[in-house]
CSV table of C-alpha atoms in Angstrom, one decimal:
chain,number,residue,atom,x,y,z
A,122,MET,CA,11.6,4.0,3.4
A,123,ALA,CA,12.6,2.1,6.9
A,124,ASP,CA,14.1,2.6,10.3
A,125,GLY,CA,14.8,6.5,9.9
A,126,LYS,CA,16.5,5.3,6.4
A,127,VAL,CA,15.1,6.4,3.0
A,128,PHE,CA,16.7,4.0,0.2
A,129,ALA,CA,16.1,4.7,-3.6
A,130,LEU,CA,17.2,4.1,-6.8
A,131,GLY,CA,19.7,6.3,-9.2
A,132,SER,CA,21.0,5.7,-13.0
A,133,THR,CA,23.9,3.4,-11.5
A,134,GLN,CA,23.6,2.9,-8.0
A,135,THR,CA,21.4,2.5,-5.1
A,136,HIS,CA,21.5,5.0,-2.4
A,137,CYS,CA,20.9,5.4,1.4
A,138,VAL,CA,20.1,8.6,3.1
A,139,ASP,CA,19.3,9.5,6.4
A,140,ALA,CA,15.3,10.4,6.7
A,141,LEU,CA,15.8,13.4,8.8
A,142,THR,CA,18.9,15.0,7.5
A,143,GLY,CA,19.3,13.9,4.0
A,144,ARG,CA,22.9,12.8,4.7
A,145,LEU,CA,24.0,9.9,2.6
A,146,LEU,CA,24.9,7.0,4.8
A,147,TRP,CA,26.0,4.9,1.5
A,148,SER,CA,25.9,3.7,-2.1
A,149,ALA,CA,26.6,0.7,-4.0
A,150,PRO,CA,26.7,0.1,-7.5
A,151,LEU,CA,23.7,-1.7,-9.2
A,152,PRO,CA,24.2,-4.8,-11.0
A,153,GLY,CA,22.7,-3.7,-14.5
A,154,LYS,CA,20.6,-0.8,-16.1
A,155,ALA,CA,19.2,1.9,-14.2
A,156,PRO,CA,15.8,0.2,-13.1
A,157,GLY,CA,12.0,1.7,-13.4
A,158,SER,CA,11.6,-0.5,-10.0
A,159,SER,CA,11.5,0.4,-6.4
A,160,PRO,CA,13.6,-1.4,-3.6
A,161,LEU,CA,12.4,-3.6,-1.1
A,162,VAL,CA,13.6,-3.4,2.1
A,163,ALA,CA,12.9,-6.2,4.7
A,164,GLY,CA,14.5,-8.4,7.4
A,165,GLY,CA,17.4,-6.0,7.5
A,166,ARG,CA,18.2,-6.3,3.5
A,167,VAL,CA,17.5,-4.4,0.8
A,168,PHE,CA,16.3,-6.1,-2.3
A,169,VAL,CA,16.9,-4.1,-5.9
A,170,ASN,CA,15.7,-5.6,-9.1
A,171,SER,CA,18.6,-4.4,-12.1
A,172,GLY,CA,18.7,-6.7,-14.4
A,173,GLN,CA,19.8,-9.3,-11.6
A,174,LEU,CA,18.0,-9.5,-8.3
A,175,VAL,CA,20.4,-8.1,-5.4
A,176,ALA,CA,20.4,-8.2,-1.8
A,177,TYR,CA,22.7,-5.4,-0.1
A,178,ASP,CA,22.8,-5.2,4.0
A,179,ALA,CA,20.6,-2.5,4.5
A,180,ALA,CA,22.8,-1.2,7.6
A,181,THR,CA,26.0,-1.2,5.5
A,182,GLY,CA,25.4,-1.6,1.6
A,183,LYS,CA,27.2,-4.4,1.2
A,184,GLU,CA,26.3,-6.8,-1.4
A,185,LEU,CA,24.7,-10.3,-0.4
A,186,TRP,CA,24.0,-12.1,-2.9
A,187,ARG,CA,23.0,-11.9,-7.0
A,188,GLN,CA,20.4,-13.9,-8.6
A,189,ASP,CA,20.3,-13.8,-12.5
A,190,LYS,CA,17.5,-15.7,-12.9
A,191,ALA,CA,15.1,-13.7,-10.9
A,192,GLY,CA,16.1,-10.3,-12.8
A,193,GLY,CA,14.2,-8.0,-14.9
A,194,SER,CA,14.1,-4.1,-14.7
A,195,ASN,CA,10.8,-2.5,-14.0
A,196,ALA,CA,9.0,-5.1,-11.5
A,197,SER,CA,9.5,-4.4,-8.0
A,198,PRO,CA,10.5,-7.2,-5.7
A,199,ALA,CA,7.8,-8.2,-3.2
A,200,HIS,CA,8.0,-9.8,0.3
A,201,TRP,CA,5.7,-12.8,1.4
A,202,ARG,CA,5.2,-14.5,4.4
A,203,ASP,CA,2.9,-17.8,5.4
A,204,ALA,CA,1.4,-18.4,8.6
A,205,SER,CA,4.4,-20.4,9.9
A,206,GLY,CA,6.7,-18.0,9.6
A,207,VAL,CA,8.5,-18.5,6.1
A,208,GLU,CA,9.8,-15.7,4.1
A,209,LEU,CA,10.0,-15.6,0.4
A,210,VAL,CA,11.0,-12.7,-2.0
A,211,ILE,CA,9.1,-13.1,-5.3
A,212,CYS,CA,10.0,-11.3,-8.4
A,213,ASN,CA,8.7,-10.8,-11.9
A,214,SER,CA,11.6,-11.4,-13.9
A,215,ARG,CA,12.3,-11.7,-17.7
A,216,ASN,CA,10.4,-14.8,-18.7
A,217,ALA,CA,9.2,-16.3,-15.4
A,218,LEU,CA,7.6,-15.1,-11.8
A,219,VAL,CA,10.5,-16.5,-9.4
A,220,ALA,CA,10.3,-16.7,-5.4
A,221,VAL,CA,13.7,-17.3,-3.6
A,222,LYS,CA,14.9,-17.2,0.0
A,223,PRO,CA,15.6,-14.0,1.3
A,224,ASP,CA,18.6,-14.5,3.2
A,225,THR,CA,20.9,-16.8,0.3
A,226,GLY,CA,18.9,-15.7,-2.8
A,227,ALA,CA,18.7,-19.5,-3.5
A,228,ILE,CA,15.2,-20.4,-5.8
A,229,VAL,CA,12.4,-21.9,-4.4
A,230,TRP,CA,10.1,-22.3,-7.2
A,231,SER,CA,9.5,-20.6,-10.3
A,232,THR,CA,6.3,-20.0,-13.0
A,233,PRO,CA,6.4,-19.0,-16.5
A,234,GLY,CA,5.7,-15.6,-17.0
A,235,GLY,CA,7.5,-12.9,-16.5
A,236,GLY,CA,7.4,-8.8,-17.2
A,237,ASP,CA,7.2,-5.8,-15.9
A,238,SER,CA,3.8,-5.7,-13.3
A,239,THR,CA,5.1,-6.3,-9.4
A,240,PRO,CA,2.5,-9.0,-8.0
A,241,ALA,CA,0.1,-8.3,-5.4
A,242,PHE,CA,-0.7,-10.6,-2.5
A,243,SER,CA,-4.0,-11.6,-0.3
A,244,GLY,CA,-2.7,-14.4,2.2
A,245,ASN,CA,-2.0,-17.4,-0.3
A,246,HIS,CA,-3.3,-15.3,-3.2
A,247,LEU,CA,-1.1,-13.5,-5.8
A,248,ALA,CA,-2.1,-11.5,-8.6
A,249,VAL,CA,-0.2,-10.5,-11.4
A,250,GLN,CA,0.0,-9.2,-15.3
A,251,MET,CA,2.6,-11.3,-17.6
A,252,LYS,CA,4.1,-10.1,-20.3
A,253,THR,CA,3.3,-13.8,-22.2
A,254,ALA,CA,0.0,-13.5,-23.7
A,255,ALA,CA,-0.9,-16.9,-23.6
A,256,ILE,CA,-1.0,-15.9,-19.9
A,257,GLY,CA,-2.2,-12.5,-19.6
A,258,PHE,CA,-3.6,-11.6,-16.1
A,259,ALA,CA,-3.1,-14.4,-13.8
A,260,ALA,CA,-4.0,-15.5,-10.3
A,261,TYR,CA,-1.9,-18.2,-8.3
A,262,GLU,CA,-2.1,-19.8,-5.0
A,263,ILE,CA,1.2,-19.9,-3.4
A,264,SER,CA,2.7,-21.6,-1.0
A,265,ALA,CA,6.7,-21.7,0.8
A,266,THR,CA,7.3,-24.8,-2.1
A,267,ALA,CA,5.1,-23.9,-4.9
A,268,ALA,CA,2.9,-21.8,-7.2
A,269,THR,CA,-0.5,-23.2,-9.0
A,270,ARG,CA,-2.1,-21.0,-11.1
A,271,LYS,CA,-5.8,-20.8,-10.3
A,272,TRP,CA,-7.0,-18.4,-13.2
A,273,ASN,CA,-5.8,-16.4,-16.1
A,274,HIS,CA,-7.3,-14.1,-18.9
A,275,ALA,CA,-5.1,-14.4,-22.2
A,276,SER,CA,-4.2,-10.7,-23.3
A,277,ASP,CA,-1.7,-9.1,-25.0
A,278,PRO,CA,-1.4,-5.3,-24.0
A,279,ARG,CA,0.6,-2.7,-25.6
A,280,ARG,CA,2.2,-1.9,-21.8
A,281,THR,CA,2.4,-4.3,-19.2
A,282,GLN,CA,3.9,-2.4,-16.6
A,283,SER,CA,0.7,-1.5,-14.1
A,284,SER,CA,0.2,-3.4,-10.8
A,285,PRO,CA,-3.0,-4.9,-9.4
A,286,ILE,CA,-4.3,-4.1,-6.4
A,287,ILE,CA,-6.5,-6.7,-4.2
A,288,HIS,CA,-9.2,-5.9,-1.7
A,289,GLU,CA,-11.7,-7.8,-0.2
A,290,GLY,CA,-12.1,-10.6,-2.5
A,291,ARG,CA,-11.5,-8.3,-5.6
A,292,VAL,CA,-8.8,-7.9,-7.9
A,293,TYR,CA,-8.5,-4.6,-9.8
A,294,HIS,CA,-5.9,-3.7,-12.5
A,295,MET,CA,-5.4,-1.2,-15.4
A,296,GLU,CA,-4.2,-2.0,-18.3
A,297,ASP,CA,-3.2,0.1,-21.3
A,298,GLY,CA,-6.7,2.1,-21.2
A,299,GLU,CA,-8.6,-0.6,-19.8
A,300,GLN,CA,-10.0,-0.9,-16.2
A,301,PHE,CA,-11.1,-4.6,-14.9
A,302,CYS,CA,-12.5,-5.9,-11.9
A,303,TRP,CA,-12.0,-9.8,-11.3
A,304,GLU,CA,-13.4,-11.8,-8.6
A,305,LEU,CA,-10.5,-13.3,-6.7
A,306,ALA,CA,-11.5,-16.7,-5.9
A,307,GLY,CA,-12.7,-17.9,-9.7
A,308,GLY,CA,-11.2,-15.0,-12.1
A,309,LYS,CA,-15.0,-13.8,-12.7
A,310,LEU,CA,-15.1,-10.5,-14.5
A,311,LEU,CA,-17.2,-8.2,-12.5
A,312,TRP,CA,-16.8,-4.8,-14.5
A,313,LYS,CA,-14.8,-3.6,-17.1
A,314,GLU,CA,-14.2,0.1,-18.3
A,315,SER,CA,-12.1,1.8,-21.1
A,316,VAL,CA,-10.2,4.7,-19.8
A,317,PRO,CA,-7.4,6.8,-21.0
A,318,GLY,CA,-4.5,5.3,-18.8
A,319,GLU,CA,-1.0,3.9,-19.4
A,320,ILE,CA,1.5,2.3,-16.8
A,321,SER,CA,1.2,3.7,-13.4
A,322,SER,CA,-0.3,1.5,-11.0
A,323,PRO,CA,-3.5,2.6,-8.5
A,324,ILE,CA,-3.5,2.7,-5.2
A,325,LEU,CA,-6.2,1.7,-2.5
A,326,ALA,CA,-6.8,4.5,0.7
A,327,ASP,CA,-9.9,4.7,2.7
A,328,GLY,CA,-12.2,2.2,0.5
A,329,LYS,CA,-11.3,4.2,-1.9
A,330,LEU,CA,-8.9,3.8,-5.7
A,331,PHE,CA,-6.8,6.3,-7.0
A,332,VAL,CA,-6.1,5.8,-10.3
A,333,PRO,CA,-3.6,8.0,-12.3
A,334,ILE,CA,-5.2,8.7,-16.1
A,335,ASN,CA,-4.8,11.0,-19.0
A,336,LYS,CA,-1.0,10.7,-19.1
A,337,GLY,CA,-0.8,11.8,-15.2
A,338,ASN,CA,-2.6,15.1,-15.6
A,339,ASN,CA,-5.9,13.3,-13.5
A,340,ILE,CA,-6.3,11.3,-10.4
A,341,GLN,CA,-9.5,8.9,-10.9
A,342,ILE,CA,-11.0,8.3,-7.5
A,343,LEU,CA,-13.3,4.9,-7.8
A,344,ARG,CA,-15.2,3.4,-4.7
A,345,ALA,CA,-13.4,-0.2,-3.8
A,346,GLY,CA,-16.3,-2.5,-3.5
A,347,GLY,CA,-19.6,-3.1,-5.1
A,348,GLU,CA,-20.5,-1.6,-8.7
A,349,ARG,CA,-18.0,0.6,-10.3
A,350,GLU,CA,-18.4,4.1,-9.2
A,351,GLU,CA,-16.4,7.1,-9.9
A,352,LEU,CA,-16.3,9.6,-7.1
A,353,GLY,CA,-14.6,12.0,-8.8
A,354,ARG,CA,-11.6,13.6,-10.7
A,355,ALA,CA,-8.5,15.7,-9.5
A,356,LEU,CA,-6.5,17.7,-12.1
A,357,VAL,CA,-2.6,17.1,-10.6
A,358,ARG,CA,-0.7,17.3,-13.9
A,359,ALA,CA,1.8,14.5,-12.5
A,360,THR,CA,4.3,12.5,-14.5
A,361,TRP,CA,2.7,9.7,-16.3
A,362,CYS,CA,5.3,6.7,-15.5
A,363,PRO,CA,5.5,7.1,-11.4
A,364,SER,CA,2.7,6.1,-9.4
A,365,PRO,CA,1.3,7.7,-6.7
A,366,ALA,CA,1.4,7.0,-2.9
A,367,ILE,CA,-0.2,8.0,0.2
A,368,ALA,CA,2.0,8.6,3.6
A,369,ASP,CA,0.2,10.3,6.8
A,370,GLY,CA,-2.7,11.3,5.2
A,371,ARG,CA,-1.2,13.0,2.1
A,372,LEU,CA,-1.1,11.8,-1.2
A,373,LEU,CA,2.5,12.0,-2.9
A,374,LEU,CA,2.7,12.8,-6.5
A,375,ARG,CA,5.9,12.8,-9.0
A,376,MET,CA,5.7,16.2,-10.9
A,377,LYS,CA,8.3,17.5,-13.4
A,378,ASP,CA,10.0,19.8,-10.8
A,379,GLY,CA,9.9,17.3,-7.6
A,380,ILE,CA,7.4,15.3,-5.3
A,381,HIS,CA,4.6,17.1,-4.5
A,382,ALA,CA,2.1,16.5,-1.3
A,383,SER,CA,-1.3,17.1,-1.0
A,384,HIS,CA,-3.1,18.8,1.9
A,385,ARG,CA,-4.0,16.5,4.9
A,386,ARG,CA,-7.7,16.1,5.9
A,387,PRO,CA,-8.1,17.4,9.1
A,388,ASP,CA,-9.1,14.8,11.8
A,389,ALA,CA,-13.0,15.1,12.4
A,390,ALA,CA,-12.4,15.2,16.1
A,391,ALA,CA,-10.1,18.2,15.9
A,392,VAL,CA,-12.5,19.7,13.6
A,393,ARG,CA,-15.2,19.8,15.7
A,394,GLN,CA,-13.1,21.2,18.8
A,395,ALA,CA,-11.8,23.9,16.4
A,396,GLU,CA,-15.7,24.7,16.2
A,397,LYS,CA,-16.4,24.7,19.2
A,398,GLY,CA,-14.2,27.3,19.8
């Protein structure tokens, strides 16, 4: 969602609708099969990974460019900007992690790997799960011209769609029934736990990690930072592929019959005022 518009991907098209009325503003054909990724909106453009990485004009839906070498289907494109203002769109493609110029789609740098995990950023640090077993989970130092791998942990999981979170010098990743926390600087394993999980990605809010587990039936809440601590679990019965989201203090979940939103936690000041009468 951006500028009062909602951008979404269907089976064959990218759609843009008015956020208040739901009125369809434009639709544009996808270049490939129906993706399992989300669109990226940045700089007046909509970027979609659907066999090829394609960019549309956010106002009109006009296709601006396509880049076949940056295309996949399940990893979402991500927007990165350095301290000087240089911007890149970075995407995990079929066999490489690729950075392109947002205005032209020209490739700036590429490094071997690829897969379905969406990269996470913290400054000039990037972390991502690769489908290449020899690389596995990897962290890079990136710039406007190159990506340098700093560390990796080789692995060959059955599913590699989950995306990591970087928070306060730590990298959290949930991979095929295993939960990991690594030190961002050097890749030291801080903790690991076996928990039944699939391909949904965790989210971070209020110093807590919200992790879909048990095929979407539960949301596990972990404290971010320090030793691993489970704060609780909620029975939600969500679908097991889509990842949760948080907006305006509400947890949004994809259920079989649609999107469900949790109750918003009351503002503490408002609660105190209500108690005073």
